[in-house]
Amino acid sequence: MTHREFVTVDIVTDGVAVLTLTNPPLNLTTLHTLDRLLEECGRLSADRTVRALVITGAGDRAFCAGSDIKEFASWSAPKKWSSLK
């Protein structure tokens, strides 16, 4: 299954990274989005040139209105998320 990228990261200036949720109009999170957020935050935290992170949402309706409820039936937290408790 291919996934559309719902997370983009750009280094803007002076060590500020901008991570954008790109699933308009409501930027709902999916399991794939959560995986990508975890991956990108880990990568950015290891990058010594990044000093600050701004998280934003694409579009003009919502930053993030929650999870995509269509995925709830198959939802089970991957082991890598268990360390985030």
Short mmCIF file of C-alpha atoms in Angstrom, two decimals:
data_model
loop_
_atom_site.label_atom_id
_atom_site.label_comp_id
_atom_site.label_asym_id
_atom_site.label_seq_id
_atom_site.Cartn_x
_atom_site.Cartn_y
_atom_site.Cartn_z
CA MET A 1 0.00 0.00 0.00
CA THR A 2 1.37 3.41 -0.90
CA HIS A 3 0.87 6.36 1.39
CA ARG A 4 0.55 9.98 0.51
CA GLU A 5 3.01 12.04 2.54
CA PHE A 6 1.09 13.77 5.32
CA VAL A 7 4.17 15.31 6.94
CA THR A 8 6.70 17.64 5.35
CA VAL A 9 9.78 19.18 6.94
CA ASP A 10 11.63 22.28 5.84
CA ILE A 11 14.59 24.06 7.39
CA VAL A 12 13.61 27.71 7.11
CA THR A 13 16.39 29.83 8.53
CA ASP A 14 18.72 30.12 11.51
CA GLY A 15 18.20 26.54 12.64
CA VAL A 16 14.39 26.64 12.69
CA ALA A 17 12.68 23.57 11.23
CA VAL A 18 9.04 23.68 10.19
CA LEU A 19 7.10 20.42 10.26
CA THR A 20 3.77 20.66 8.43
CA LEU A 21 0.83 18.28 8.67
CA THR A 22 -0.40 18.07 5.08
CA ASN A 23 -3.75 16.32 5.13
CA PRO A 24 -6.20 19.18 4.57
CA PRO A 25 -8.85 20.27 5.11
CA LEU A 26 -8.67 19.02 8.73
CA ASN A 27 -5.16 17.48 8.83
CA LEU A 28 -6.46 14.28 10.43
CA THR A 29 -3.79 11.99 11.82
CA THR A 30 -3.42 8.43 10.57
CA LEU A 31 -1.14 5.62 11.69
CA HIS A 32 1.15 6.53 8.80
CA THR A 33 1.17 10.19 9.90
CA LEU A 34 2.08 9.23 13.46
CA ASP A 35 4.91 7.02 12.19
CA ARG A 36 6.22 9.89 10.06
CA LEU A 37 5.95 12.38 12.96
CA LEU A 38 7.93 10.07 15.22
CA GLU A 39 10.53 9.47 12.51
CA GLU A 40 10.97 13.15 11.64
CA CYS A 41 11.08 14.32 15.27
CA GLY A 42 13.78 11.74 15.97
CA ARG A 43 15.75 12.82 12.92
CA LEU A 44 15.43 16.52 13.77
CA SER A 45 16.40 16.02 17.41
CA ALA A 46 19.64 14.39 16.26
CA ASP A 47 20.40 17.23 13.82
CA ARG A 48 22.72 19.71 15.61
CA THR A 49 21.83 22.46 13.11
CA VAL A 50 18.18 22.46 14.22
CA ARG A 51 17.59 24.60 17.31
CA ALA A 52 13.81 24.98 17.19
CA LEU A 53 10.85 23.15 15.70
CA VAL A 54 7.57 24.72 14.60
CA ILE A 55 4.68 22.33 13.97
CA THR A 56 1.87 23.63 11.77
CA GLY A 57 -1.00 22.39 9.63
CA ALA A 58 -1.64 22.94 5.93
CA GLY A 59 -4.77 24.73 4.81
CA ASP A 60 -6.85 27.22 6.72
CA ARG A 61 -9.51 25.14 8.53
CA ALA A 62 -7.62 23.34 11.30
CA PHE A 63 -4.16 22.67 12.65
CA CYS A 64 -5.19 19.07 13.40
CA ALA A 65 -8.77 18.05 14.13
CA GLY A 66 -7.90 14.62 15.51
CA SER A 67 -7.57 11.09 14.17
CA ASP A 68 -9.08 9.54 11.08
CA ILE A 69 -11.81 7.39 12.67
CA LYS A 70 -11.89 5.07 9.65
CA GLU A 71 -8.65 3.56 10.98
CA PHE A 72 -9.91 2.88 14.52
CA ALA A 73 -11.06 -0.67 13.74
CA SER A 74 -7.51 -1.72 12.88
CA TRP A 75 -5.72 0.48 15.42
CA SER A 76 -3.03 -1.17 17.53
CA ALA A 77 -0.05 0.76 18.84
CA PRO A 78 3.27 -0.35 17.39
CA LYS A 79 5.91 -1.35 19.96
CA LYS A 80 8.02 1.74 19.22
CA TRP A 81 5.21 3.93 20.58
CA SER A 82 5.08 2.11 23.93
CA SER A 83 8.19 3.99 25.05
CA LEU A 84 6.30 7.31 24.75
CA LYS A 85 4.04 6.66 27.76
#
